[in-house]
Amino acid sequence: MLFRSVEGSAPGPFPGANWDPLNLADTTDFGPTLEWYRAAELKHSRVAMAAFVGMVLQANGFVFPGNIAPGTSFKSCVGATPLDTWDNIPLYGKYQIIAWVGLMEICTEMDKPHYLMPGGKPGKVNFDPVAGKFSLWDPIGSMKNWDESKKARGRLVELQNGRAAMFGIMGLLMQ
């Protein structure tokens, strides 16, 4: 069956149905497969959006103030291309970046309920998982008064923008 109904899923080509030729949405035998793929897609989308904005800003001469490592300013690392800039970053700076990404991943995995368990929301990242503060989805609390339908639409728009950013960052890298 190419089109099947998936509860709680984004709108597909037919009302209440999504295109699922590989039957990935069947969660009876293999666990919450579709939810895992959606959560992974959302993480990759957010990384792609950040990478796209970072490449555009760096290409236009914007850099962070201060140092990325002892004695090495951000400005001194700027190369002809963003990939040259990465090569110019000292090892301690790369460790900081990788540690920050790892911290965000740990925060995602520690949040209860987990995004794959009933009640969890894919993409919900709190920098203080115990208290549930400092959400990555809404860091300044501007959307706290939104109703659930408006939040669902906002999350869908974020996912669609992330998909576009994945194509955008690949286009910039290929260029």
mmCIF file with all atom_site columns, C-alpha atoms in Angstrom:
data_model
loop_
_atom_site.group_PDB
_atom_site.id
_atom_site.type_symbol
_atom_site.label_atom_id
_atom_site.label_alt_id
_atom_site.label_comp_id
_atom_site.label_asym_id
_atom_site.label_entity_id
_atom_site.label_seq_id
_atom_site.pdbx_PDB_ins_code
_atom_site.Cartn_x
_atom_site.Cartn_y
_atom_site.Cartn_z
_atom_site.occupancy
_atom_site.B_iso_or_equiv
_atom_site.pdbx_formal_charge
_atom_site.auth_seq_id
_atom_site.auth_comp_id
_atom_site.auth_asym_id
_atom_site.auth_atom_id
_atom_site.pdbx_PDB_model_num
ATOM 1   C CA . MET A 1 1   ? 0.000  0.000  0.000  1.00 0.00 ? 1   MET A CA 1
ATOM 2   C CA . LEU A 1 2   ? 1.646  3.237  -1.122 1.00 0.00 ? 2   LEU A CA 1
ATOM 3   C CA . PHE A 1 3   ? -0.545 5.649  0.834  1.00 0.00 ? 3   PHE A CA 1
ATOM 4   C CA . ARG A 1 4   ? -1.538 4.779  4.358  1.00 0.00 ? 4   ARG A CA 1
ATOM 5   C CA . SER A 1 5   ? -2.931 6.629  7.315  1.00 0.00 ? 5   SER A CA 1
ATOM 6   C CA . VAL A 1 6   ? -0.423 7.498  10.031 1.00 0.00 ? 6   VAL A CA 1
ATOM 7   C CA . GLU A 1 7   ? -1.863 8.943  13.224 1.00 0.00 ? 7   GLU A CA 1
ATOM 8   C CA . GLY A 1 8   ? -0.399 12.310 14.200 1.00 0.00 ? 8   GLY A CA 1
ATOM 9   C CA . SER A 1 9   ? 1.571  12.678 10.983 1.00 0.00 ? 9   SER A CA 1
ATOM 10  C CA . ALA A 1 10  ? 1.961  15.650 8.706  1.00 0.00 ? 10  ALA A CA 1
ATOM 11  C CA . PRO A 1 11  ? -0.532 16.012 5.864  1.00 0.00 ? 11  PRO A CA 1
ATOM 12  C CA . GLY A 1 12  ? 0.257  13.889 2.849  1.00 0.00 ? 12  GLY A CA 1
ATOM 13  C CA . PRO A 1 13  ? -1.057 13.928 -0.716 1.00 0.00 ? 13  PRO A CA 1
ATOM 14  C CA . PHE A 1 14  ? -4.356 12.489 0.492  1.00 0.00 ? 14  PHE A CA 1
ATOM 15  C CA . PRO A 1 15  ? -6.187 13.644 3.643  1.00 0.00 ? 15  PRO A CA 1
ATOM 16  C CA . GLY A 1 16  ? -5.004 11.579 6.616  1.00 0.00 ? 16  GLY A CA 1
ATOM 17  C CA . ALA A 1 17  ? -2.476 9.592  4.565  1.00 0.00 ? 17  ALA A CA 1
ATOM 18  C CA . ASN A 1 18  ? 1.261  9.662  3.932  1.00 0.00 ? 18  ASN A CA 1
ATOM 19  C CA . TRP A 1 19  ? 3.323  8.131  1.168  1.00 0.00 ? 19  TRP A CA 1
ATOM 20  C CA . ASP A 1 20  ? 5.007  5.078  2.692  1.00 0.00 ? 20  ASP A CA 1
ATOM 21  C CA . PRO A 1 21  ? 6.179  2.644  -0.024 1.00 0.00 ? 21  PRO A CA 1
ATOM 22  C CA . LEU A 1 22  ? 8.674  0.860  2.295  1.00 0.00 ? 22  LEU A CA 1
ATOM 23  C CA . ASN A 1 23  ? 6.131  0.510  5.117  1.00 0.00 ? 23  ASN A CA 1
ATOM 24  C CA . LEU A 1 24  ? 8.403  2.357  7.540  1.00 0.00 ? 24  LEU A CA 1
ATOM 25  C CA . ALA A 1 25  ? 5.435  3.676  9.507  1.00 0.00 ? 25  ALA A CA 1
ATOM 26  C CA . ASP A 1 26  ? 4.506  0.167  10.620 1.00 0.00 ? 26  ASP A CA 1
ATOM 27  C CA . THR A 1 27  ? 5.677  0.234  14.223 1.00 0.00 ? 27  THR A CA 1
ATOM 28  C CA . THR A 1 28  ? 4.308  -3.156 15.293 1.00 0.00 ? 28  THR A CA 1
ATOM 29  C CA . ASP A 1 29  ? 7.419  -5.276 14.657 1.00 0.00 ? 29  ASP A CA 1
ATOM 30  C CA . PHE A 1 30  ? 10.358 -2.877 14.704 1.00 0.00 ? 30  PHE A CA 1
ATOM 31  C CA . GLY A 1 31  ? 9.402  -0.228 17.247 1.00 0.00 ? 31  GLY A CA 1
ATOM 32  C CA . PRO A 1 32  ? 8.736  3.444  16.543 1.00 0.00 ? 32  PRO A CA 1
ATOM 33  C CA . THR A 1 33  ? 10.591 3.568  13.217 1.00 0.00 ? 33  THR A CA 1
ATOM 34  C CA . LEU A 1 34  ? 8.790  6.533  11.688 1.00 0.00 ? 34  LEU A CA 1
ATOM 35  C CA . GLU A 1 35  ? 9.164  8.598  14.851 1.00 0.00 ? 35  GLU A CA 1
ATOM 36  C CA . TRP A 1 36  ? 12.911 7.851  14.944 1.00 0.00 ? 36  TRP A CA 1
ATOM 37  C CA . TYR A 1 37  ? 13.321 8.897  11.299 1.00 0.00 ? 37  TYR A CA 1
ATOM 38  C CA . ARG A 1 38  ? 11.317 12.095 11.902 1.00 0.00 ? 38  ARG A CA 1
ATOM 39  C CA . ALA A 1 39  ? 13.445 12.972 14.940 1.00 0.00 ? 39  ALA A CA 1
ATOM 40  C CA . ALA A 1 40  ? 16.639 12.345 12.942 1.00 0.00 ? 40  ALA A CA 1
ATOM 41  C CA . GLU A 1 41  ? 15.304 14.448 10.066 1.00 0.00 ? 41  GLU A CA 1
ATOM 42  C CA . LEU A 1 42  ? 14.534 17.293 12.464 1.00 0.00 ? 42  LEU A CA 1
ATOM 43  C CA . LYS A 1 43  ? 18.043 17.164 13.970 1.00 0.00 ? 43  LYS A CA 1
ATOM 44  C CA . HIS A 1 44  ? 19.634 17.194 10.514 1.00 0.00 ? 44  HIS A CA 1
ATOM 45  C CA . SER A 1 45  ? 17.326 20.038 9.488  1.00 0.00 ? 45  SER A CA 1
ATOM 46  C CA . ARG A 1 46  ? 18.408 22.182 12.427 1.00 0.00 ? 46  ARG A CA 1
ATOM 47  C CA . VAL A 1 47  ? 22.069 21.495 11.720 1.00 0.00 ? 47  VAL A CA 1
ATOM 48  C CA . ALA A 1 48  ? 21.561 22.369 8.051  1.00 0.00 ? 48  ALA A CA 1
ATOM 49  C CA . MET A 1 49  ? 19.792 25.637 8.940  1.00 0.00 ? 49  MET A CA 1
ATOM 50  C CA . ALA A 1 50  ? 22.616 26.620 11.289 1.00 0.00 ? 50  ALA A CA 1
ATOM 51  C CA . ALA A 1 51  ? 25.245 25.635 8.712  1.00 0.00 ? 51  ALA A CA 1
ATOM 52  C CA . PHE A 1 52  ? 23.537 27.596 5.949  1.00 0.00 ? 52  PHE A CA 1
ATOM 53  C CA . VAL A 1 53  ? 23.262 30.745 8.061  1.00 0.00 ? 53  VAL A CA 1
ATOM 54  C CA . GLY A 1 54  ? 26.857 30.289 9.248  1.00 0.00 ? 54  GLY A CA 1
ATOM 55  C CA . MET A 1 55  ? 28.196 29.949 5.714  1.00 0.00 ? 55  MET A CA 1
ATOM 56  C CA . VAL A 1 56  ? 26.278 32.999 4.506  1.00 0.00 ? 56  VAL A CA 1
ATOM 57  C CA . LEU A 1 57  ? 27.441 35.122 7.454  1.00 0.00 ? 57  LEU A CA 1
ATOM 58  C CA . GLN A 1 58  ? 31.055 33.985 7.131  1.00 0.00 ? 58  GLN A CA 1
ATOM 59  C CA . ALA A 1 59  ? 31.051 34.624 3.390  1.00 0.00 ? 59  ALA A CA 1
ATOM 60  C CA . ASN A 1 60  ? 29.902 38.199 4.107  1.00 0.00 ? 60  ASN A CA 1
ATOM 61  C CA . GLY A 1 61  ? 32.678 38.863 6.617  1.00 0.00 ? 61  GLY A CA 1
ATOM 62  C CA . PHE A 1 62  ? 30.798 38.430 9.901  1.00 0.00 ? 62  PHE A CA 1
ATOM 63  C CA . VAL A 1 63  ? 32.796 36.727 12.662 1.00 0.00 ? 63  VAL A CA 1
ATOM 64  C CA . PHE A 1 64  ? 32.375 36.242 16.405 1.00 0.00 ? 64  PHE A CA 1
ATOM 65  C CA . PRO A 1 65  ? 34.334 38.634 18.612 1.00 0.00 ? 65  PRO A CA 1
ATOM 66  C CA . GLY A 1 66  ? 36.992 37.210 20.885 1.00 0.00 ? 66  GLY A CA 1
ATOM 67  C CA . ASN A 1 67  ? 39.129 34.082 20.714 1.00 0.00 ? 67  ASN A CA 1
ATOM 68  C CA . ILE A 1 68  ? 38.253 30.546 19.719 1.00 0.00 ? 68  ILE A CA 1
ATOM 69  C CA . ALA A 1 69  ? 41.403 29.182 21.372 1.00 0.00 ? 69  ALA A CA 1
ATOM 70  C CA . PRO A 1 70  ? 44.130 30.753 23.526 1.00 0.00 ? 70  PRO A CA 1
ATOM 71  C CA . GLY A 1 71  ? 45.886 33.344 21.362 1.00 0.00 ? 71  GLY A CA 1
ATOM 72  C CA . THR A 1 72  ? 43.733 32.658 18.268 1.00 0.00 ? 72  THR A CA 1
ATOM 73  C CA . SER A 1 73  ? 40.939 35.055 17.363 1.00 0.00 ? 73  SER A CA 1
ATOM 74  C CA . PHE A 1 74  ? 37.943 34.091 15.265 1.00 0.00 ? 74  PHE A CA 1
ATOM 75  C CA . LYS A 1 75  ? 38.948 36.687 12.690 1.00 0.00 ? 75  LYS A CA 1
ATOM 76  C CA . SER A 1 76  ? 42.404 35.122 12.199 1.00 0.00 ? 76  SER A CA 1
ATOM 77  C CA . CYS A 1 77  ? 40.784 31.780 11.256 1.00 0.00 ? 77  CYS A CA 1
ATOM 78  C CA . VAL A 1 78  ? 38.743 33.157 8.355  1.00 0.00 ? 78  VAL A CA 1
ATOM 79  C CA . GLY A 1 79  ? 39.727 31.548 5.080  1.00 0.00 ? 79  GLY A CA 1
ATOM 80  C CA . ALA A 1 80  ? 38.714 32.049 1.463  1.00 0.00 ? 80  ALA A CA 1
ATOM 81  C CA . THR A 1 81  ? 35.843 29.583 1.869  1.00 0.00 ? 81  THR A CA 1
ATOM 82  C CA . PRO A 1 82  ? 33.993 28.241 4.911  1.00 0.00 ? 82  PRO A CA 1
ATOM 83  C CA . LEU A 1 83  ? 35.781 24.903 4.487  1.00 0.00 ? 83  LEU A CA 1
ATOM 84  C CA . ASP A 1 84  ? 39.135 26.716 4.543  1.00 0.00 ? 84  ASP A CA 1
ATOM 85  C CA . THR A 1 85  ? 37.977 28.431 7.721  1.00 0.00 ? 85  THR A CA 1
ATOM 86  C CA . TRP A 1 86  ? 37.341 25.022 9.325  1.00 0.00 ? 86  TRP A CA 1
ATOM 87  C CA . ASP A 1 87  ? 40.851 23.952 8.341  1.00 0.00 ? 87  ASP A CA 1
ATOM 88  C CA . ASN A 1 88  ? 42.282 27.117 9.950  1.00 0.00 ? 88  ASN A CA 1
ATOM 89  C CA . ILE A 1 89  ? 40.566 26.528 13.313 1.00 0.00 ? 89  ILE A CA 1
ATOM 90  C CA . PRO A 1 90  ? 43.024 25.155 15.884 1.00 0.00 ? 90  PRO A CA 1
ATOM 91  C CA . LEU A 1 91  ? 42.389 21.734 17.385 1.00 0.00 ? 91  LEU A CA 1
ATOM 92  C CA . TYR A 1 92  ? 41.124 23.162 20.704 1.00 0.00 ? 92  TYR A CA 1
ATOM 93  C CA . GLY A 1 93  ? 38.535 25.227 18.826 1.00 0.00 ? 93  GLY A CA 1
ATOM 94  C CA . LYS A 1 94  ? 37.327 22.157 16.956 1.00 0.00 ? 94  LYS A CA 1
ATOM 95  C CA . TYR A 1 95  ? 37.086 20.302 20.273 1.00 0.00 ? 95  TYR A CA 1
ATOM 96  C CA . GLN A 1 96  ? 34.859 23.091 21.631 1.00 0.00 ? 96  GLN A CA 1
ATOM 97  C CA . ILE A 1 97  ? 32.527 22.902 18.656 1.00 0.00 ? 97  ILE A CA 1
ATOM 98  C CA . ILE A 1 98  ? 32.287 19.107 18.786 1.00 0.00 ? 98  ILE A CA 1
ATOM 99  C CA . ALA A 1 99  ? 31.747 19.184 22.575 1.00 0.00 ? 99  ALA A CA 1
ATOM 100 C CA . TRP A 1 100 ? 28.902 21.699 22.178 1.00 0.00 ? 100 TRP A CA 1
ATOM 101 C CA . VAL A 1 101 ? 27.181 19.490 19.589 1.00 0.00 ? 101 VAL A CA 1
ATOM 102 C CA . GLY A 1 102 ? 27.688 16.476 21.863 1.00 0.00 ? 102 GLY A CA 1
ATOM 103 C CA . LEU A 1 103 ? 26.176 18.353 24.812 1.00 0.00 ? 103 LEU A CA 1
ATOM 104 C CA . MET A 1 104 ? 23.100 19.198 22.757 1.00 0.00 ? 104 MET A CA 1
ATOM 105 C CA . GLU A 1 105 ? 22.755 15.525 21.761 1.00 0.00 ? 105 GLU A CA 1
ATOM 106 C CA . ILE A 1 106 ? 23.060 14.399 25.389 1.00 0.00 ? 106 ILE A CA 1
ATOM 107 C CA . CYS A 1 107 ? 20.388 16.922 26.426 1.00 0.00 ? 107 CYS A CA 1
ATOM 108 C CA . THR A 1 108 ? 18.101 15.537 23.717 1.00 0.00 ? 108 THR A CA 1
ATOM 109 C CA . GLU A 1 109 ? 18.576 11.955 24.866 1.00 0.00 ? 109 GLU A CA 1
ATOM 110 C CA . MET A 1 110 ? 18.148 12.736 28.594 1.00 0.00 ? 110 MET A CA 1
ATOM 111 C CA . ASP A 1 111 ? 14.789 14.480 28.247 1.00 0.00 ? 111 ASP A CA 1
ATOM 112 C CA . LYS A 1 112 ? 11.872 12.506 29.704 1.00 0.00 ? 112 LYS A CA 1
ATOM 113 C CA . PRO A 1 113 ? 9.612  11.409 28.149 1.00 0.00 ? 113 PRO A CA 1
ATOM 114 C CA . HIS A 1 114 ? 12.027 10.443 25.404 1.00 0.00 ? 114 HIS A CA 1
ATOM 115 C CA . TYR A 1 115 ? 11.048 11.636 21.924 1.00 0.00 ? 115 TYR A CA 1
ATOM 116 C CA . LEU A 1 116 ? 10.439 8.035  20.839 1.00 0.00 ? 116 LEU A CA 1
ATOM 117 C CA . MET A 1 117 ? 8.253  7.125  23.801 1.00 0.00 ? 117 MET A CA 1
ATOM 118 C CA . PRO A 1 118 ? 4.543  7.932  24.041 1.00 0.00 ? 118 PRO A CA 1
ATOM 119 C CA . GLY A 1 119 ? 4.197  11.540 25.108 1.00 0.00 ? 119 GLY A CA 1
ATOM 120 C CA . GLY A 1 120 ? 7.571  12.672 23.787 1.00 0.00 ? 120 GLY A CA 1
ATOM 121 C CA . LYS A 1 121 ? 7.933  15.394 21.156 1.00 0.00 ? 121 LYS A CA 1
ATOM 122 C CA . PRO A 1 122 ? 10.593 15.069 18.447 1.00 0.00 ? 122 PRO A CA 1
ATOM 123 C CA . GLY A 1 123 ? 13.019 17.972 18.430 1.00 0.00 ? 123 GLY A CA 1
ATOM 124 C CA . LYS A 1 124 ? 12.262 19.175 21.955 1.00 0.00 ? 124 LYS A CA 1
ATOM 125 C CA . VAL A 1 125 ? 15.644 20.020 23.448 1.00 0.00 ? 125 VAL A CA 1
ATOM 126 C CA . ASN A 1 126 ? 15.985 21.567 26.896 1.00 0.00 ? 126 ASN A CA 1
ATOM 127 C CA . PHE A 1 127 ? 19.397 22.746 28.062 1.00 0.00 ? 127 PHE A CA 1
ATOM 128 C CA . ASP A 1 128 ? 18.279 21.961 31.609 1.00 0.00 ? 128 ASP A CA 1
ATOM 129 C CA . PRO A 1 129 ? 16.456 18.628 31.166 1.00 0.00 ? 129 PRO A CA 1
ATOM 130 C CA . VAL A 1 130 ? 15.674 18.308 34.879 1.00 0.00 ? 130 VAL A CA 1
ATOM 131 C CA . ALA A 1 131 ? 13.847 21.634 35.178 1.00 0.00 ? 131 ALA A CA 1
ATOM 132 C CA . GLY A 1 132 ? 12.695 21.749 31.532 1.00 0.00 ? 132 GLY A CA 1
ATOM 133 C CA . LYS A 1 133 ? 14.109 25.247 30.986 1.00 0.00 ? 133 LYS A CA 1
ATOM 134 C CA . PHE A 1 134 ? 15.763 26.978 28.035 1.00 0.00 ? 134 PHE A CA 1
ATOM 135 C CA . SER A 1 135 ? 14.004 25.180 25.210 1.00 0.00 ? 135 SER A CA 1
ATOM 136 C CA . LEU A 1 136 ? 15.775 25.175 21.844 1.00 0.00 ? 136 LEU A CA 1
ATOM 137 C CA . TRP A 1 137 ? 12.354 25.299 20.136 1.00 0.00 ? 137 TRP A CA 1
ATOM 138 C CA . ASP A 1 138 ? 11.401 28.546 21.917 1.00 0.00 ? 138 ASP A CA 1
ATOM 139 C CA . PRO A 1 139 ? 14.418 29.926 23.831 1.00 0.00 ? 139 PRO A CA 1
ATOM 140 C CA . ILE A 1 140 ? 12.859 33.286 24.746 1.00 0.00 ? 140 ILE A CA 1
ATOM 141 C CA . GLY A 1 141 ? 9.325  32.006 25.444 1.00 0.00 ? 141 GLY A CA 1
ATOM 142 C CA . SER A 1 142 ? 7.610  33.986 22.681 1.00 0.00 ? 142 SER A CA 1
ATOM 143 C CA . MET A 1 143 ? 5.432  31.018 21.660 1.00 0.00 ? 143 MET A CA 1
ATOM 144 C CA . LYS A 1 144 ? 4.273  29.907 25.107 1.00 0.00 ? 144 LYS A CA 1
ATOM 145 C CA . ASN A 1 145 ? 0.772  31.343 24.569 1.00 0.00 ? 145 ASN A CA 1
ATOM 146 C CA . TRP A 1 146 ? 0.256  29.613 21.209 1.00 0.00 ? 146 TRP A CA 1
ATOM 147 C CA . ASP A 1 147 ? -2.428 26.948 21.034 1.00 0.00 ? 147 ASP A CA 1
ATOM 148 C CA . GLU A 1 148 ? -1.433 23.406 20.042 1.00 0.00 ? 148 GLU A CA 1
ATOM 149 C CA . SER A 1 149 ? -2.601 23.725 16.424 1.00 0.00 ? 149 SER A CA 1
ATOM 150 C CA . LYS A 1 150 ? -0.448 26.829 15.896 1.00 0.00 ? 150 LYS A CA 1
ATOM 151 C CA . LYS A 1 151 ? 2.551  25.095 17.519 1.00 0.00 ? 151 LYS A CA 1
ATOM 152 C CA . ALA A 1 152 ? 2.017  22.023 15.289 1.00 0.00 ? 152 ALA A CA 1
ATOM 153 C CA . ARG A 1 153 ? 1.967  24.234 12.204 1.00 0.00 ? 153 ARG A CA 1
ATOM 154 C CA . GLY A 1 154 ? 5.121  26.028 13.406 1.00 0.00 ? 154 GLY A CA 1
ATOM 155 C CA . ARG A 1 155 ? 6.895  22.703 13.849 1.00 0.00 ? 155 ARG A CA 1
ATOM 156 C CA . LEU A 1 156 ? 5.816  21.608 10.370 1.00 0.00 ? 156 LEU A CA 1
ATOM 157 C CA . VAL A 1 157 ? 7.113  24.881 8.908  1.00 0.00 ? 157 VAL A CA 1
ATOM 158 C CA . GLU A 1 158 ? 10.412 24.355 10.780 1.00 0.00 ? 158 GLU A CA 1
ATOM 159 C CA . LEU A 1 159 ? 10.707 20.885 9.268  1.00 0.00 ? 159 LEU A CA 1
ATOM 160 C CA . GLN A 1 160 ? 9.974  22.171 5.753  1.00 0.00 ? 160 GLN A CA 1
ATOM 161 C CA . ASN A 1 161 ? 12.479 25.034 6.144  1.00 0.00 ? 161 ASN A CA 1
ATOM 162 C CA . GLY A 1 162 ? 15.008 22.494 7.375  1.00 0.00 ? 162 GLY A CA 1
ATOM 163 C CA . ARG A 1 163 ? 14.483 20.362 4.291  1.00 0.00 ? 163 ARG A CA 1
ATOM 164 C CA . ALA A 1 164 ? 15.105 23.429 2.130  1.00 0.00 ? 164 ALA A CA 1
ATOM 165 C CA . ALA A 1 165 ? 18.212 24.252 4.195  1.00 0.00 ? 165 ALA A CA 1
ATOM 166 C CA . MET A 1 166 ? 19.571 20.742 3.588  1.00 0.00 ? 166 MET A CA 1
ATOM 167 C CA . PHE A 1 167 ? 19.348 21.369 -0.147 1.00 0.00 ? 167 PHE A CA 1
ATOM 168 C CA . GLY A 1 168 ? 20.749 24.886 0.331  1.00 0.00 ? 168 GLY A CA 1
ATOM 169 C CA . ILE A 1 169 ? 23.810 23.815 2.300  1.00 0.00 ? 169 ILE A CA 1
ATOM 170 C CA . MET A 1 170 ? 24.551 21.048 -0.184 1.00 0.00 ? 170 MET A CA 1
ATOM 171 C CA . GLY A 1 171 ? 24.276 23.581 -3.013 1.00 0.00 ? 171 GLY A CA 1
ATOM 172 C CA . LEU A 1 172 ? 26.698 25.922 -1.247 1.00 0.00 ? 172 LEU A CA 1
ATOM 173 C CA . LEU A 1 173 ? 29.143 23.099 -0.619 1.00 0.00 ? 173 LEU A CA 1
ATOM 174 C CA . MET A 1 174 ? 28.947 21.910 -4.232 1.00 0.00 ? 174 MET A CA 1
ATOM 175 C CA . GLN A 1 175 ? 29.377 25.442 -5.552 1.00 0.00 ? 175 GLN A CA 1
#
